Coordinates of C-alpha atoms and ligand atoms in Angstrom, one line a residue:
M1 CA 93.6 103.6 70.8
V2 CA 96.0 100.7 71.3
K3 CA 96.9 101.0 75.0
N4 CA 100.1 99.1 75.6
G5 CA 101.1 100.8 78.8
I6 CA 99.9 100.7 82.4
F7 CA 98.1 103.6 83.9
I8 CA 98.4 104.1 87.7
V9 CA 96.8 106.9 89.6
L10 CA 97.8 108.2 93.1
E11 CA 95.1 110.0 95.1
G12 CA 95.1 111.7 98.5
L13 CA 94.4 114.8 100.6
D14 CA 96.4 118.0 100.2
G15 CA 99.6 117.6 102.2
S16 CA 99.3 113.8 102.3
G17 CA 102.8 113.4 100.7
K18 CA 101.3 112.1 97.5
T19 CA 103.5 114.1 95.2
T20 CA 106.7 113.1 97.0
Q21 CA 105.5 109.4 97.0
A22 CA 104.6 109.6 93.3
K23 CA 108.2 110.7 92.6
I24 CA 109.8 108.0 94.7
L25 CA 107.5 105.4 93.1
A26 CA 108.3 106.5 89.6
Q27 CA 112.0 106.4 90.4
R28 CA 111.8 102.9 91.8
L29 CA 109.6 101.5 89.0
S30 CA 111.9 103.1 86.4
E31 CA 114.4 100.4 87.2
S32 CA 112.1 97.8 85.5
Y33 CA 109.7 99.9 83.4
S34 CA 109.8 102.9 81.2
T35 CA 107.9 105.3 83.4
Y36 CA 106.1 108.6 82.8
L37 CA 105.2 110.8 85.8
T38 CA 102.5 113.4 85.4
A39 CA 99.9 115.2 87.5
E40 CA 96.5 117.0 87.5
P41 CA 95.7 119.8 87.3
S42 CA 97.9 119.4 84.2
C43 CA 100.5 121.8 82.8
G44 CA 98.2 122.4 79.8
K45 CA 96.2 125.6 79.1
I46 CA 93.2 124.6 81.2
G47 CA 95.3 123.1 84.1
T48 CA 97.3 126.3 84.2
F49 CA 94.2 128.4 84.3
I50 CA 92.8 126.2 87.1
R51 CA 96.0 126.6 89.2
E52 CA 96.2 130.3 88.7
C53 CA 92.5 131.2 88.8
C54 CA 90.3 128.7 90.6
L55 CA 91.9 127.4 93.8
Y56 CA 91.7 130.5 96.0
E57 CA 88.6 131.8 97.8
Q58 CA 88.4 135.2 96.1
M59 CA 88.5 133.6 92.7
R60 CA 86.1 130.7 93.4
L61 CA 83.8 129.7 90.5
P62 CA 80.5 127.9 90.9
I63 CA 81.2 124.3 91.8
E64 CA 79.7 123.0 88.6
A65 CA 82.0 125.2 86.5
E66 CA 85.0 124.0 88.6
A67 CA 84.0 120.4 88.0
L68 CA 83.7 121.1 84.2
L69 CA 87.1 122.8 84.1
F70 CA 88.8 119.8 85.8
A71 CA 87.0 117.5 83.4
A72 CA 88.1 119.6 80.4
D73 CA 91.7 119.6 81.7
R74 CA 91.6 115.8 82.0
I75 CA 90.6 115.5 78.3
E76 CA 93.4 117.9 77.3
H77 CA 95.9 116.0 79.5
M78 CA 94.7 112.7 78.1
Q79 CA 95.3 113.8 74.5
A80 CA 98.5 115.6 75.1
E81 CA 100.3 113.3 77.5
L82 CA 98.5 110.2 78.8
K83 CA 97.5 108.6 75.5
P84 CA 100.9 109.2 73.8
A85 CA 102.8 107.8 76.8
L86 CA 100.5 104.7 77.1
E87 CA 100.7 104.1 73.3
Q88 CA 104.5 104.0 73.7
G89 CA 104.0 101.3 76.3
K90 CA 105.0 103.4 79.2
L91 CA 104.0 102.9 82.8
V92 CA 102.2 106.2 83.6
I93 CA 101.9 107.5 87.2
C94 CA 99.4 110.3 87.5
D95 CA 99.3 112.4 90.7
R96 CA 95.5 113.0 91.0
Y97 CA 92.9 112.0 88.5
L98 CA 89.1 111.3 88.4
Y99 CA 88.7 110.5 92.1
S100 CA 90.0 113.9 92.9
S101 CA 87.1 115.4 91.1
L102 CA 84.7 113.0 92.8
A103 CA 86.2 113.7 96.2
Y104 CA 86.8 117.5 96.0
Q105 CA 83.9 118.7 93.8
G106 CA 81.6 115.9 95.0
N107 CA 82.0 116.4 98.7
S108 CA 79.7 119.3 98.9
G109 CA 76.5 118.0 97.3
L110 CA 77.4 117.9 93.6
S111 CA 76.2 114.6 92.2
L112 CA 78.9 112.0 91.9
D113 CA 76.9 110.5 88.9
W114 CA 77.1 113.9 87.1
I115 CA 80.8 114.2 87.8
K116 CA 81.3 110.7 86.3
T117 CA 79.1 111.6 83.3
I118 CA 81.2 114.7 82.4
N119 CA 84.3 112.5 82.8
A120 CA 83.0 109.6 80.8
R121 CA 85.4 110.2 77.9
A122 CA 88.5 110.1 80.2
L123 CA 90.7 107.1 80.1
Q124 CA 90.2 104.5 82.8
P125 CA 93.2 103.9 85.0
D126 CA 94.4 100.3 85.6
F127 CA 94.7 101.0 89.3
S128 CA 94.0 103.9 91.6
V129 CA 95.6 104.1 95.0
F130 CA 94.4 106.3 97.9
L131 CA 97.3 107.4 100.2
D132 CA 95.4 107.7 103.4
V133 CA 96.6 110.3 106.0
P134 CA 94.3 111.7 108.7
P135 CA 93.0 115.2 107.8
E136 CA 94.4 116.6 111.1
R137 CA 97.9 115.4 110.2
V138 CA 97.8 116.9 106.7
L139 CA 96.8 120.3 108.0
E140 CA 99.7 120.2 110.4
R141 CA 102.0 119.6 107.4
L142 CA 100.6 122.4 105.2
R143 CA 102.6 125.4 106.1
R144 CA 102.3 127.3 102.8
K145 CA 99.3 129.5 102.0
K146 CA 96.3 127.3 102.1
S147 CA 94.0 127.0 99.1
V148 CA 90.3 126.9 99.5
M149 CA 90.4 123.1 99.5
E150 CA 92.7 123.0 102.6
T151 CA 90.5 123.4 105.7
L152 CA 89.9 120.6 108.2
E153 CA 86.2 120.5 107.4
V154 CA 86.8 120.1 103.6
Q155 CA 89.6 117.6 104.0
R156 CA 87.4 115.4 106.3
R157 CA 84.6 115.4 103.7
V158 CA 87.1 114.7 100.9
R159 CA 88.5 111.7 102.8
E160 CA 85.0 110.4 103.4
V161 CA 84.4 110.3 99.6
Y162 CA 87.7 108.6 99.0
L163 CA 86.9 106.0 101.6
K164 CA 83.5 105.3 100.0
F165 CA 85.4 104.3 96.9
V166 CA 87.9 102.2 98.9
A167 CA 84.9 100.4 100.4
K168 CA 83.6 99.7 96.9
G169 CA 86.9 98.3 95.8
E170 CA 87.5 101.0 93.2
L171 CA 90.4 102.6 95.2
I172 CA 93.2 100.7 96.9
R173 CA 94.1 102.2 100.3
V174 CA 97.7 102.5 101.4
D175 CA 98.5 103.8 104.9
G176 CA 100.3 107.1 104.4
D177 CA 100.5 108.0 108.1
K178 CA 104.0 106.7 108.6
S179 CA 107.6 107.9 107.8
R180 CA 108.3 108.7 104.2
E181 CA 110.5 105.6 103.8
V182 CA 107.9 103.2 105.3
V183 CA 105.1 104.7 103.2
A184 CA 107.3 104.5 100.1
D185 CA 108.0 100.8 100.8
G186 CA 104.3 100.0 101.4
L187 CA 103.2 101.8 98.2
Y188 CA 105.9 100.1 96.1
A189 CA 105.0 96.7 97.5
K190 CA 101.3 97.3 96.8
V191 CA 101.9 98.5 93.2
L192 CA 104.2 95.5 92.5
E193 CA 101.5 93.2 93.7
M194 CA 98.9 94.9 91.4
L195 CA 101.3 94.7 88.5
R196 CA 101.9 91.0 89.1
C197 CA 98.2 90.4 89.4
A198 CA 97.5 92.3 86.1
K199 CA 100.2 90.3 84.3
R200 CA 98.7 87.0 85.5
L201 CA 95.3 88.2 84.2
G202 CA 96.9 89.2 80.9
C203 CA 96.1 92.8 81.3
S204 CA 99.5 94.1 80.7
Ligands
TYD301 P1 97.6 119.3 94.0 O1 98.4 119.1 92.8 O2 97.5 118.2 95.0 O3 98.2 120.6 94.8 P2 99.6 121.2 94.8 O4 100.2 121.1 93.4 O5 99.4 122.6 95.2 O6 100.4 120.4 95.8 O7 96.2 119.8 93.6 C1 95.7 121.1 93.6 C2 94.3 121.2 94.1 O8 93.4 120.8 93.0 C3 94.0 120.2 95.2 O9 93.5 121.0 96.3 C4 92.9 119.3 94.8 C5 92.3 120.1 93.6 N1 91.7 119.2 92.6 C6 90.3 119.2 92.5 O10 89.6 119.8 93.3 N2 89.7 118.4 91.6 C7 90.4 117.7 90.7 O11 89.8 117.0 89.8 C8 91.8 117.7 90.8 C9 92.6 117.0 89.8 C10 92.4 118.5 91.7

């Protein structure tokens, strides 16, 4: 595949404002780039099945099966949306990607190496950003029916995994615990910095 575009991933806890921030970021970047905003679980067959059948307690599958479904959705998403957009030279913003699988399926004992192995065929993003909001704050924000992922205990463990990858330099942390406008400005500034840096290195 000739990848001409730029692939940016936005990660965070449920209720961290990630989806709103992804939209604002895509809108701002669309002034200078042809952007494509997408999300996982995707709108494809497997992603739809996940949303409808896997996220609530009574429908819970074994954690390995869940991880395999997210990995399968990622491949379908890559073929159907990510590759075509990147081949057209677009700047792709994806709301959740591989680090969601590592953080959500990996927080309860499932091997991170195994999760990486089953995702080995997925495209590598150019940058992955973690929008960091304390678990206590995200639960205050979540007023709708909570999925099985949305308890304080789970969100704390999920954040710990994300922070491990921040410490390794694989995820870039942006403080998400501020007003929507301030977070949007901080995220935009960080992404512009990364894009400038990638350009200097000849990666885009
Ligand atoms: P999200 O899109 O953030 O939720 P919503 O559309 O309801 O705002 O993601 C749905 C849930 O899927 C979320 O709790 C995290 C979970 N998830 C995983 O557990 N593993 C994954 O690999 C992905 C992509 C998502």
